[in-house]
XYZ file of N, CA, C and O in Angstrom:
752
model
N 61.708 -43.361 -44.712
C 62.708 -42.398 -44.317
C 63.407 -42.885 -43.056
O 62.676 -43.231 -42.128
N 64.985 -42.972 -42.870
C 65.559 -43.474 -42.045
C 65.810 -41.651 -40.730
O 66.007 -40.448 -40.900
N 65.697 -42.232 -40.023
C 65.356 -40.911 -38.422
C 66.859 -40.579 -38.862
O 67.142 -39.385 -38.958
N 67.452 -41.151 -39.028
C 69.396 -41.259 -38.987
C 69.628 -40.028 -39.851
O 70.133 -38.965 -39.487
N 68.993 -40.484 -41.533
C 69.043 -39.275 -42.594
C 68.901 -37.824 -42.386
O 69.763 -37.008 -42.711
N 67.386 -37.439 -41.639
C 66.638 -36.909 -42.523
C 66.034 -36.233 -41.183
O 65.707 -37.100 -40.372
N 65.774 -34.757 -40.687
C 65.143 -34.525 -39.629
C 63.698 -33.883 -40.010
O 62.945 -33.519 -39.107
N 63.375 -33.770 -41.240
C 62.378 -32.859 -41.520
C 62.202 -33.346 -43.172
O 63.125 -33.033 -43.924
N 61.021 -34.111 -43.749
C 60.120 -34.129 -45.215
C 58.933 -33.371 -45.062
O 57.972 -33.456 -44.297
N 59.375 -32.291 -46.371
C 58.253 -31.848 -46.476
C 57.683 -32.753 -47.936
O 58.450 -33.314 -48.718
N 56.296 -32.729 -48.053
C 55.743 -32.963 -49.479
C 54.922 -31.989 -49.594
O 54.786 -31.327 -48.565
N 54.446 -31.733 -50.307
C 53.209 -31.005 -51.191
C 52.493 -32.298 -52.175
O 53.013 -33.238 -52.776
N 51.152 -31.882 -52.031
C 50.060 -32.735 -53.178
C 48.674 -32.223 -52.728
O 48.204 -31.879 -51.644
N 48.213 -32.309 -53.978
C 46.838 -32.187 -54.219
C 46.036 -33.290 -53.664
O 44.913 -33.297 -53.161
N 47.191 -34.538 -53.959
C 46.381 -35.783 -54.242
C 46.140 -36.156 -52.447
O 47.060 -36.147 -51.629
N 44.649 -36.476 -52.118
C 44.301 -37.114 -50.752
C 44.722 -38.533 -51.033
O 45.593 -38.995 -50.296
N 44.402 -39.029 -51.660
C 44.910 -40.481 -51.652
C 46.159 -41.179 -51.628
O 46.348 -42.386 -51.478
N 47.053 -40.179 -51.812
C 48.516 -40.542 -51.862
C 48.970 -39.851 -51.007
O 50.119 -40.208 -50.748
N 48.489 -38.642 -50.157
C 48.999 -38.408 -49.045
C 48.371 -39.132 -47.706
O 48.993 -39.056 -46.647
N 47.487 -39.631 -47.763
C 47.145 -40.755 -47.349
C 47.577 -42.031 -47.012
O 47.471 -42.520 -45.888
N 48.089 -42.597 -48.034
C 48.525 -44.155 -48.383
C 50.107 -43.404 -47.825
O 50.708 -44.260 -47.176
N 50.912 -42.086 -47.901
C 52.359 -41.799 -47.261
C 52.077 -41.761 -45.855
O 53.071 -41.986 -45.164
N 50.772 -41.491 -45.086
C 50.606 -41.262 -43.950
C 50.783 -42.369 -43.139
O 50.903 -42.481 -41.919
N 50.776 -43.182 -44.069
C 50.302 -44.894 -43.097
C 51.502 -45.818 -43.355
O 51.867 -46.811 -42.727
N 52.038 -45.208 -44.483
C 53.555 -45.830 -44.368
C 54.806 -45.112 -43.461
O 55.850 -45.676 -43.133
N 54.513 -44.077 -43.230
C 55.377 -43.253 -42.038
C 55.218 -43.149 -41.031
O 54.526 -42.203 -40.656
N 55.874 -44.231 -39.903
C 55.773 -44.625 -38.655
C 56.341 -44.023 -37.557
O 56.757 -44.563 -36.532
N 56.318 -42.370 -37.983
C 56.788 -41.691 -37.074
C 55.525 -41.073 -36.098
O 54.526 -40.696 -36.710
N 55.523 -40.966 -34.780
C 54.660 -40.926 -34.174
C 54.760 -38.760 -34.435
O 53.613 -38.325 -34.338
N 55.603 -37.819 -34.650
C 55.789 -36.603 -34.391
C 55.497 -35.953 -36.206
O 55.766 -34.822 -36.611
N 54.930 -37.013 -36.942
C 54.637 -36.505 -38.063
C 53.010 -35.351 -37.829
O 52.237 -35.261 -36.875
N 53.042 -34.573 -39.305
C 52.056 -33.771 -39.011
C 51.705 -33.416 -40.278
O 52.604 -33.086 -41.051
N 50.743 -33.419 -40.585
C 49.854 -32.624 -41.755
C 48.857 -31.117 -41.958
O 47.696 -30.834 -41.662
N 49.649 -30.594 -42.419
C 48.779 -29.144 -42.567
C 48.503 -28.382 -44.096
O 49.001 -28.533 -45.212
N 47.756 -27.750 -43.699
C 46.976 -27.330 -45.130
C 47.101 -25.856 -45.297
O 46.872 -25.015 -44.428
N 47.481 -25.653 -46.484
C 46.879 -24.208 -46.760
C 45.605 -23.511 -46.984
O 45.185 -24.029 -48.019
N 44.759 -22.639 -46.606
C 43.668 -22.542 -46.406
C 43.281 -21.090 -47.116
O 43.721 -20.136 -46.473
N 42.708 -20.816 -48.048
C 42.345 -19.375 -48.536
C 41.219 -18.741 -47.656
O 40.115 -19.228 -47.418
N 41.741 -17.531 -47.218
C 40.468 -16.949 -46.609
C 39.869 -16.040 -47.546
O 40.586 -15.055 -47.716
N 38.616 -16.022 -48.332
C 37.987 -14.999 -49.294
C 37.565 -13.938 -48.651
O 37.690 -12.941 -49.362
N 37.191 -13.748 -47.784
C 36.721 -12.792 -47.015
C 38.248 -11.629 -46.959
O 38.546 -10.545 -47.460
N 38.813 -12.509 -46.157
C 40.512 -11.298 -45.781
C 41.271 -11.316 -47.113
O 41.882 -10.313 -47.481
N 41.246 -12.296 -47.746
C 41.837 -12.458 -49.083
C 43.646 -12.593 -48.654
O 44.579 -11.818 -48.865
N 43.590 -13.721 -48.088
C 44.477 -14.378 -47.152
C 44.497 -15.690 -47.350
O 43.484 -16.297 -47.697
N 46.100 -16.496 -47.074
C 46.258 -17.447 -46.896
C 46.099 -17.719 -45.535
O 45.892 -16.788 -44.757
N 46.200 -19.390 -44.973
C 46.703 -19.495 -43.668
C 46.965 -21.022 -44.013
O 46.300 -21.730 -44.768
N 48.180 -21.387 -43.225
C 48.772 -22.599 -42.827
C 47.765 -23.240 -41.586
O 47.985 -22.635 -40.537
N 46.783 -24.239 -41.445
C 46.152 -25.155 -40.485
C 46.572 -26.022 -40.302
O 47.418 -26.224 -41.172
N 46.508 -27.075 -39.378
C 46.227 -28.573 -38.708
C 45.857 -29.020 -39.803
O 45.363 -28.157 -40.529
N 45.912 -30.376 -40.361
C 45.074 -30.994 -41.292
C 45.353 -32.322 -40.854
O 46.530 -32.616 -40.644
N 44.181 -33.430 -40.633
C 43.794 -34.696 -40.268
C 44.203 -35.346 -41.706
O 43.556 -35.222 -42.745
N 44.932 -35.778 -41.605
C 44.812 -36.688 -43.178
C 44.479 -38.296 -43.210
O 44.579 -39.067 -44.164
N 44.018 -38.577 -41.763
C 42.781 -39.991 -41.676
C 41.800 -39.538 -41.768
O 40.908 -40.328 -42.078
N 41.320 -37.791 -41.526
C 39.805 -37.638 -41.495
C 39.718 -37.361 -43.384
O 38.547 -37.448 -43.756
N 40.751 -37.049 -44.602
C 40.585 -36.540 -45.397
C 39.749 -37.446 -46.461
O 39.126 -36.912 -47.379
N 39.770 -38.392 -46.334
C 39.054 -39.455 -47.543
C 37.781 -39.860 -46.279
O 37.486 -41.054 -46.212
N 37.189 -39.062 -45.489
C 35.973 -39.584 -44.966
C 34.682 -38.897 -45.924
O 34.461 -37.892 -46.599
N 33.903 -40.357 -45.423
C 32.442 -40.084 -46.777
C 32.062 -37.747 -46.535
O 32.478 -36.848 -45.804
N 31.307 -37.862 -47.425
C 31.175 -35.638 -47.579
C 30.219 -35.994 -46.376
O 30.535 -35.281 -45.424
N 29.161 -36.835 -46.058
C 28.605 -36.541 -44.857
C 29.002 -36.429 -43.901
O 28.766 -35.301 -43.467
N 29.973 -37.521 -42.710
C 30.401 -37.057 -41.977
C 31.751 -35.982 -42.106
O 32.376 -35.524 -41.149
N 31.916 -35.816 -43.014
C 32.871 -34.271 -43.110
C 32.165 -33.034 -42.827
O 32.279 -32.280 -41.861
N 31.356 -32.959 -43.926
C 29.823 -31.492 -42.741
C 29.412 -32.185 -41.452
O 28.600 -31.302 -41.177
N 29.335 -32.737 -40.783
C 29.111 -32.899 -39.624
C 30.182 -32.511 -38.739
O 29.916 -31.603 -37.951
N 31.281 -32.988 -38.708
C 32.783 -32.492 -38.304
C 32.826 -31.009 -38.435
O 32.745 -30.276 -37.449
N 32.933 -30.637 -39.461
C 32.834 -29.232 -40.018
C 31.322 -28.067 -38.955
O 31.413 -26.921 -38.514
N 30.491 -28.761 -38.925
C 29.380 -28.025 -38.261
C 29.649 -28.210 -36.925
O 29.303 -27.288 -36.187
N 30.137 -29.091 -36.467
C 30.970 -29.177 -34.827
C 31.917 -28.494 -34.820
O 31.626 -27.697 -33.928
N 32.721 -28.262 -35.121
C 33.967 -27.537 -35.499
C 33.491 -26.224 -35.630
O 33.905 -25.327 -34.896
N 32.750 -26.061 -36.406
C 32.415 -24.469 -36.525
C 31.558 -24.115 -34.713
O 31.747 -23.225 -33.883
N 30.910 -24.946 -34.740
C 29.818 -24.365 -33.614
C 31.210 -23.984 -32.444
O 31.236 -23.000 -31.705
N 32.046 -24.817 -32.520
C 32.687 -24.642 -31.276
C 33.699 -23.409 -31.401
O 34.059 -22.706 -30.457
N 34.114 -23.266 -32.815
C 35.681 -22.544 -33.126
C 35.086 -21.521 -34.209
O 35.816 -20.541 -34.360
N 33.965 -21.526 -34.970
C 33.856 -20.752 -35.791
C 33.782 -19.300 -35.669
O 33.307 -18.869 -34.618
N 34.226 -18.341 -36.692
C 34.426 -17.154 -36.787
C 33.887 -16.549 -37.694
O 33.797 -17.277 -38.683
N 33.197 -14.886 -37.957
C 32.626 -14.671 -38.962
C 33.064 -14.888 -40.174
O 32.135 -15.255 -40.894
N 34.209 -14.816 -40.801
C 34.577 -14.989 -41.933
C 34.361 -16.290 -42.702
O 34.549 -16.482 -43.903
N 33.873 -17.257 -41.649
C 33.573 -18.896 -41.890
C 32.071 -18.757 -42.317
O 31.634 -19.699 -42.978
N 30.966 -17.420 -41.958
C 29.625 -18.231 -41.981
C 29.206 -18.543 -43.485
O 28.244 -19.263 -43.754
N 29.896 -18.024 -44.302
C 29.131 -18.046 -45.795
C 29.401 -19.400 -46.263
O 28.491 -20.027 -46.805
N 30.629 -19.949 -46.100
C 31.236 -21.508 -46.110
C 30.596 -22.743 -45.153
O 30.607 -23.921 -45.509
N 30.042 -22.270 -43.892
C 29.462 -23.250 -42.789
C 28.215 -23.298 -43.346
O 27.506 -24.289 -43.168
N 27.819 -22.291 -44.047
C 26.042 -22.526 -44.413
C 26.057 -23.201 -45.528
O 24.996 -23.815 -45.642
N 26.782 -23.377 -46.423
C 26.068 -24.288 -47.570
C 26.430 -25.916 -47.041
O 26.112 -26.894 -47.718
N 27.119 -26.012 -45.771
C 27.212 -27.409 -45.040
C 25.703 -28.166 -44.168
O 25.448 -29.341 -43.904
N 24.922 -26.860 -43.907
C 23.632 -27.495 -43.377
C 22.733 -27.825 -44.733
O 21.619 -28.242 -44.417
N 22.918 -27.753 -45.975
C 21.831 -27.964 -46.398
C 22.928 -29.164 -47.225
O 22.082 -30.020 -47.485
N 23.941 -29.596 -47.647
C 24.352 -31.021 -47.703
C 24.308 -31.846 -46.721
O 24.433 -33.029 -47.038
N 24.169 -31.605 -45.602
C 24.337 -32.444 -44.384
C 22.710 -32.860 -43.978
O 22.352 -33.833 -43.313
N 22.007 -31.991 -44.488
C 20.381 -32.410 -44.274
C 20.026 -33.155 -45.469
O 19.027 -33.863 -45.338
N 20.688 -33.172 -46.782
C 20.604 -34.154 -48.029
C 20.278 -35.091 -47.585
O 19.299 -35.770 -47.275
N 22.140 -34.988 -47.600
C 22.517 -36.751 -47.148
C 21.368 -37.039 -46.347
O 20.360 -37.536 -46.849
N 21.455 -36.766 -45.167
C 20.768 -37.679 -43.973
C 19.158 -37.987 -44.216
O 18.532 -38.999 -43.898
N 18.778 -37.017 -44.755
C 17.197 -36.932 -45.487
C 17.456 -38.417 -46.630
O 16.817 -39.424 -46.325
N 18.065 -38.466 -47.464
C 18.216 -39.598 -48.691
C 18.873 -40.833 -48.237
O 18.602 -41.941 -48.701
N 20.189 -40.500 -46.848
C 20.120 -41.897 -46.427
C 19.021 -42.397 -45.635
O 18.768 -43.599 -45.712
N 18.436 -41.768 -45.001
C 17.191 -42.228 -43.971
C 15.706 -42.621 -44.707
O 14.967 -43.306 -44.000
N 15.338 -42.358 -45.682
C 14.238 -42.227 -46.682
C 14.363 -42.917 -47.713
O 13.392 -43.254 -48.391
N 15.872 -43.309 -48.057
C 16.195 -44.202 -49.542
C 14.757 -44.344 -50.174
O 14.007 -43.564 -50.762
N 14.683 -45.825 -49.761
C 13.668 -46.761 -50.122
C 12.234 -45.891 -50.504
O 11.663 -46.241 -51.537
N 11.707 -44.907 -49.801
C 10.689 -43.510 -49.768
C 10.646 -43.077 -50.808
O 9.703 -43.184 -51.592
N 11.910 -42.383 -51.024
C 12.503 -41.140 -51.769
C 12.352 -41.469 -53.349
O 11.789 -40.905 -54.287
N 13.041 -42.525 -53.213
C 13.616 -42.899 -54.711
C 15.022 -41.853 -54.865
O 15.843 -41.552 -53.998
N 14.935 -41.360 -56.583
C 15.242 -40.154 -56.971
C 14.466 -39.660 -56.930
O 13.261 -39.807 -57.136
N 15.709 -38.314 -56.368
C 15.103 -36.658 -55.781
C 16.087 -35.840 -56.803
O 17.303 -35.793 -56.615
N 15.470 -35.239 -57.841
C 16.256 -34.030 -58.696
C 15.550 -33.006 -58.323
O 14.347 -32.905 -58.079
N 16.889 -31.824 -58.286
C 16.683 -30.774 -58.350
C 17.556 -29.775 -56.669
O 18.653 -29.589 -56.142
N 16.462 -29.524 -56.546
C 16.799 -28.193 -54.935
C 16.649 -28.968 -53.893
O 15.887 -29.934 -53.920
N 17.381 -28.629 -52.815
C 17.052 -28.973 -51.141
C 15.188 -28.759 -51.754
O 14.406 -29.701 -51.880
N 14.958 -27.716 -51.960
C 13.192 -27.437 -51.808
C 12.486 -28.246 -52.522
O 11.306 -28.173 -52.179
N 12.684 -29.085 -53.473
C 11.981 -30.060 -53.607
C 12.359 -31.282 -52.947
O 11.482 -32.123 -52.755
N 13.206 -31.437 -52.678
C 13.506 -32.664 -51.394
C 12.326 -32.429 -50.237
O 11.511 -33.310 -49.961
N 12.350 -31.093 -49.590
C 11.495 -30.917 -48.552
C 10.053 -31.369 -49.458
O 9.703 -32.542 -49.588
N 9.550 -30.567 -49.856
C 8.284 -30.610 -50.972
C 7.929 -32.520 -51.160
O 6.841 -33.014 -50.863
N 8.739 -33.062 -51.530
C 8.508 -34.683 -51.554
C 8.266 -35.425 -50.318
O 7.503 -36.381 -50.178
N 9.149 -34.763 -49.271
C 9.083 -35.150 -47.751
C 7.613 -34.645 -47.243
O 7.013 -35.204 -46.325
N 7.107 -33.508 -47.964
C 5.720 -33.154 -46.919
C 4.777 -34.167 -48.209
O 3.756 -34.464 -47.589
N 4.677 -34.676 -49.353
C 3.697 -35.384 -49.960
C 3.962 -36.708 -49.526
O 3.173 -37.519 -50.012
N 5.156 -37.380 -48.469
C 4.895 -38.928 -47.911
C 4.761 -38.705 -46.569
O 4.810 -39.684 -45.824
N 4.568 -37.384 -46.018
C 4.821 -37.114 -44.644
C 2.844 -37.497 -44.685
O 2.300 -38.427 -44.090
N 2.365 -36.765 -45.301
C 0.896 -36.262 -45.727
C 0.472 -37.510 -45.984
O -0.558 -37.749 -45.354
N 0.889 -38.526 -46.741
C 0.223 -39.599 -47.022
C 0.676 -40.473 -46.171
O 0.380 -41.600 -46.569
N 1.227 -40.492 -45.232
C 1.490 -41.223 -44.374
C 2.885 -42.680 -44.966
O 2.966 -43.780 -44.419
N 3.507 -42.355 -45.787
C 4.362 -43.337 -46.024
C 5.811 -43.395 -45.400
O 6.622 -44.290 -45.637
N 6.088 -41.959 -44.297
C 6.833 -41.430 -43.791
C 6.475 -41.297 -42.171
O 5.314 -41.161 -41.786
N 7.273 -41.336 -41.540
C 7.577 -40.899 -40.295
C 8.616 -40.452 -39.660
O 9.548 -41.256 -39.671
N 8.879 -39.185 -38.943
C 9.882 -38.653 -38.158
C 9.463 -38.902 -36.960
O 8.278 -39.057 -36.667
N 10.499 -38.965 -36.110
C 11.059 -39.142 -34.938
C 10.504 -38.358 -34.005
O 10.210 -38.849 -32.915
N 10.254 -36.906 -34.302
C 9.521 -36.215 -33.506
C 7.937 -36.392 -34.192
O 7.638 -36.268 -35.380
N 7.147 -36.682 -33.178
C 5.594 -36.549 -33.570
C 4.799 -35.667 -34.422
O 3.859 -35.858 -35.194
N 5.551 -34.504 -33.996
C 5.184 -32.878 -34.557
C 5.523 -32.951 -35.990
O 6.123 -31.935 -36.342
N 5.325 -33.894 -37.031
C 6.253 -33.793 -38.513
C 6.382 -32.165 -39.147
O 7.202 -31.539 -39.818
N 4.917 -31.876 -38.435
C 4.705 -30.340 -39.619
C 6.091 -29.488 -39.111
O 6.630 -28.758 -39.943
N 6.662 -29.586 -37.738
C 7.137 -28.590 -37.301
C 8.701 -29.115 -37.898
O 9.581 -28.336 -38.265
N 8.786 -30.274 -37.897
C 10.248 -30.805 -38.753
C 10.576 -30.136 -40.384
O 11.639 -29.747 -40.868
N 9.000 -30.202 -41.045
C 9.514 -29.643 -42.466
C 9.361 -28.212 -42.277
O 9.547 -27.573 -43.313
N 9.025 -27.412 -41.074
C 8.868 -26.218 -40.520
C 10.099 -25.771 -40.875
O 10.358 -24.815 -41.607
N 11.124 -26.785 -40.114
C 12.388 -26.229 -39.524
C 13.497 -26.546 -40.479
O 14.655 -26.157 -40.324
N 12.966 -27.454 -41.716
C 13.702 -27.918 -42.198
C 13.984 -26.720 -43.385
O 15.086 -26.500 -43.887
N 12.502 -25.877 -43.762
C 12.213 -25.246 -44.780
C 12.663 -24.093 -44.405
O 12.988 -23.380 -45.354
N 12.873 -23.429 -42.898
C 13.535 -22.388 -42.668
C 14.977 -22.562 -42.803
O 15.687 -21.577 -43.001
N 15.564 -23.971 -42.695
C 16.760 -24.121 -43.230
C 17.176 -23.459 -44.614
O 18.098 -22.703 -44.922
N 16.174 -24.017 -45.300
C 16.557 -24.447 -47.131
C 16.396 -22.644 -46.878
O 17.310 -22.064 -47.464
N 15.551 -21.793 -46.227
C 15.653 -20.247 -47.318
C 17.143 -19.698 -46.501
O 17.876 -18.835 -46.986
N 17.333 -20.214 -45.520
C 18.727 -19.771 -44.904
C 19.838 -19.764 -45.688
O 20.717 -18.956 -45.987
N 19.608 -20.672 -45.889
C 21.159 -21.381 -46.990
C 21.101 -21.576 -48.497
O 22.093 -21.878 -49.161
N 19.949 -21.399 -48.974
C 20.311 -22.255 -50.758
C 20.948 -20.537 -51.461
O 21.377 -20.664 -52.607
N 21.028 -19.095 -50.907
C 22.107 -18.669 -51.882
C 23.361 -19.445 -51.916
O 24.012 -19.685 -52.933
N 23.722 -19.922 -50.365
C 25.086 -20.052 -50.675
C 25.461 -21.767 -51.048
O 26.535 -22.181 -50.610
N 24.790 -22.503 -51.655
C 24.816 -23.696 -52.093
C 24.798 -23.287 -53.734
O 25.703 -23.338 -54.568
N 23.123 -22.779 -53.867
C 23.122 -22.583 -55.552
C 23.770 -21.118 -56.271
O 23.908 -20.813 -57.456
N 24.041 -20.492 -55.206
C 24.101 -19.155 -56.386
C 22.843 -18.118 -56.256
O 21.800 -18.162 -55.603
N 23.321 -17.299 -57.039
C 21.500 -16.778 -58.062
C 20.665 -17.503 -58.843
O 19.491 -17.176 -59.015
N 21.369 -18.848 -59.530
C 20.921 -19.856 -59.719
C 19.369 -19.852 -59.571
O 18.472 -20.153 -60.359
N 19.368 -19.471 -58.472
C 18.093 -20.562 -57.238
C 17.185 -19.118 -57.263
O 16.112 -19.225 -56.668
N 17.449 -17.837 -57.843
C 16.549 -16.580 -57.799
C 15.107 -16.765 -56.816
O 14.696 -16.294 -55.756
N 14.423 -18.143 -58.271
C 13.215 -18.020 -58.379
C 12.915 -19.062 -57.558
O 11.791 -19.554 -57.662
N 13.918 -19.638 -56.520
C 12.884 -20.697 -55.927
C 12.553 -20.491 -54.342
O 12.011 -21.212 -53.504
N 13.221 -18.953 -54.300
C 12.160 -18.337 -52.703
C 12.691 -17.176 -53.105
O 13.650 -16.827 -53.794
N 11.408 -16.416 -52.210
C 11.663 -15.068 -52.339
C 11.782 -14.463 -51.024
O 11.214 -13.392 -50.814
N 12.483 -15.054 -50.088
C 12.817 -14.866 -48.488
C 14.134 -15.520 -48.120
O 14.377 -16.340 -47.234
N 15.109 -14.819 -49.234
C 16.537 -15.623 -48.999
C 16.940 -14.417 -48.249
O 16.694 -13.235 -48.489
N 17.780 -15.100 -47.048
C 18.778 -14.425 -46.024
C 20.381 -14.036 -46.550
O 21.230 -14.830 -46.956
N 20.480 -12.727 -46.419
C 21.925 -12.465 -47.451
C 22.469 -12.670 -45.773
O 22.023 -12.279 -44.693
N 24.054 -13.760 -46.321
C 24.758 -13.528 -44.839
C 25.087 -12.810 -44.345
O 25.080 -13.008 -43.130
N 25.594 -11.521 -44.791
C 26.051 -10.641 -43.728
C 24.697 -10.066 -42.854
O 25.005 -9.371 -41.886
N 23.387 -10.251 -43.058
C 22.291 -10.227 -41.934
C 22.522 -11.093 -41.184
O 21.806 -10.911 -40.200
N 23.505 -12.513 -40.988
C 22.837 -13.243 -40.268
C 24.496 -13.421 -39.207
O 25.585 -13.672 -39.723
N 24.314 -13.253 -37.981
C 25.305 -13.026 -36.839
C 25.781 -14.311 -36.478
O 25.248 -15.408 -36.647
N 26.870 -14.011 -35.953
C 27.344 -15.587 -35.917
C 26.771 -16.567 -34.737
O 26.750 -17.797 -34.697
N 26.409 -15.799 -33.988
C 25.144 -16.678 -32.869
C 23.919 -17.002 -33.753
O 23.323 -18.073 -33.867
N 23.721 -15.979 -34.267
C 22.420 -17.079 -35.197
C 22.726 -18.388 -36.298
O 22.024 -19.368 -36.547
N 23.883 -18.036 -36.768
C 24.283 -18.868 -37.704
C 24.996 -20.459 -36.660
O 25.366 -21.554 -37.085
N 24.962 -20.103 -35.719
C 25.472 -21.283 -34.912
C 23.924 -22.189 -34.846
O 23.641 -23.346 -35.158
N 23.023 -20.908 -34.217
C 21.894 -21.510 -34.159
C 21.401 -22.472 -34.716
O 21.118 -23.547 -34.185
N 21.184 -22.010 -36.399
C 20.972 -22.899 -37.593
C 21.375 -24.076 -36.978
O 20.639 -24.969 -36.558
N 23.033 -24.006 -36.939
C 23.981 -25.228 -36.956
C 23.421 -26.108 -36.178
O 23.284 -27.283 -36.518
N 23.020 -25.614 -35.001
C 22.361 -26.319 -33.475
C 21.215 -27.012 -34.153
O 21.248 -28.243 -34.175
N 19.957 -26.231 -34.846
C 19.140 -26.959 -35.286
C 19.498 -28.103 -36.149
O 19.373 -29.242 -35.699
N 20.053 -27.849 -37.680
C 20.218 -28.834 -38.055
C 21.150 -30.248 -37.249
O 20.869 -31.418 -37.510
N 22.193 -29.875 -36.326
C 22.331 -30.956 -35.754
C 20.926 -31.880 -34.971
O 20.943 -33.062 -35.314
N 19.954 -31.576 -34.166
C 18.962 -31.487 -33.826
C 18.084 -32.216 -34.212
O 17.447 -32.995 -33.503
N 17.907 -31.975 -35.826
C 16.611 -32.377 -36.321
C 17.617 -33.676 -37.335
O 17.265 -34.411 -38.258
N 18.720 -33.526 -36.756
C 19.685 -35.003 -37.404
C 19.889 -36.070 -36.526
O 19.956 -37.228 -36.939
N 19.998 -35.757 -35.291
C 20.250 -36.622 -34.427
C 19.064 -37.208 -33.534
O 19.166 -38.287 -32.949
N 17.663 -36.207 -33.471
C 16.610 -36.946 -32.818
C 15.091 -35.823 -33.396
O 14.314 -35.225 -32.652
N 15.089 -35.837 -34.150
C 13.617 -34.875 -34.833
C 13.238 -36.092 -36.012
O 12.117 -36.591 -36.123
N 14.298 -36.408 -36.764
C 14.094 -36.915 -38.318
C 13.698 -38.155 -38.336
O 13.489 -38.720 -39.409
């Protein structure tokens, strides 16, 4: 686009990869990307900021971003959406850190934990903090925090101490956030 033409392109797309690959061919330093955003809760749109170098980053560090982002800016209408981010963000980091351990892991966050306490137990595992019991402690108060809003009802039968969100306040739900950052960056 010549500056001479044209004072304002808009596009629309679905596609990240091609708004992407336009981002890096447009050498205007005052360009900007924003998103439309559904709020389910208000049952609302909203126009945001949108990074479109952060948009093709791997899903792990995107919940990580996202759980920083929330801890700092988040609002109630966000917690039902921020919680199914601690229990992908403890996946990942659990399956990249364990690969070789792990193997394949099917099924729930709760059998992920469940496999983690049978190499924790046999010793083929080690975390970072000494205390392991208190890691799958914290890890397992994670998984009943969050797997409604990952699986659904789905998951009925695989605790019977699930937290419905609107019990859980947005200082506590930061909390979570705090932990799982925590037991990601120096527990695991």
């Amino acid at each position: 686009c010549s500056s001479d033409l044209s004072r304002q392109l808009i596009i629309l797309s679905h596609d990240g990869k091609f708004l992407y690959d336009l981002n890096r061919r447009i050498r205007r330093s005052d360009k900007k990307g924003l998103r439309i955003s559904y709020d389910e809760t208000n049952t609302t749109s909203t126009i945001q900021p949108f990074d479109i170098e952060k948009s093709l980053q791997n899903d792990y560090f995107i919940c990580l971003d996202k759980i920083n982002d929330f801890i700092q800016n988040g609002v109630d209408s966000g917690k039902r959406e921020i919680r199914r981010e601690i229990r992908i963000a403890l996946e990942y980091h659990l399956i990249f850190k364990f690969y070789n351990q792990l193997g394949t892991v099917e099924g729930t966050f709760g059998n992920l934990i469940e496999r983690l306490t049978t190499l924790l137990n046999n010793g083929s595992i080690q975390f970072r903090d000494a205390n392991g019991q208190s890691v799958l402690d914290a890890l397992t108060e994670l998984n009943e925090m969050s797997w409604d809003s990952h699986h659904g009802d789905a998951d009925v039968f695989e605790t019977s101490t699930e937290i419905p969100i609107e019990q859980i306040t947005l200082t506590e739900i930061k909390t979570y956030l705090r932990l799982t950052l925590d037991l990601i960056n120096t527990r695991i």
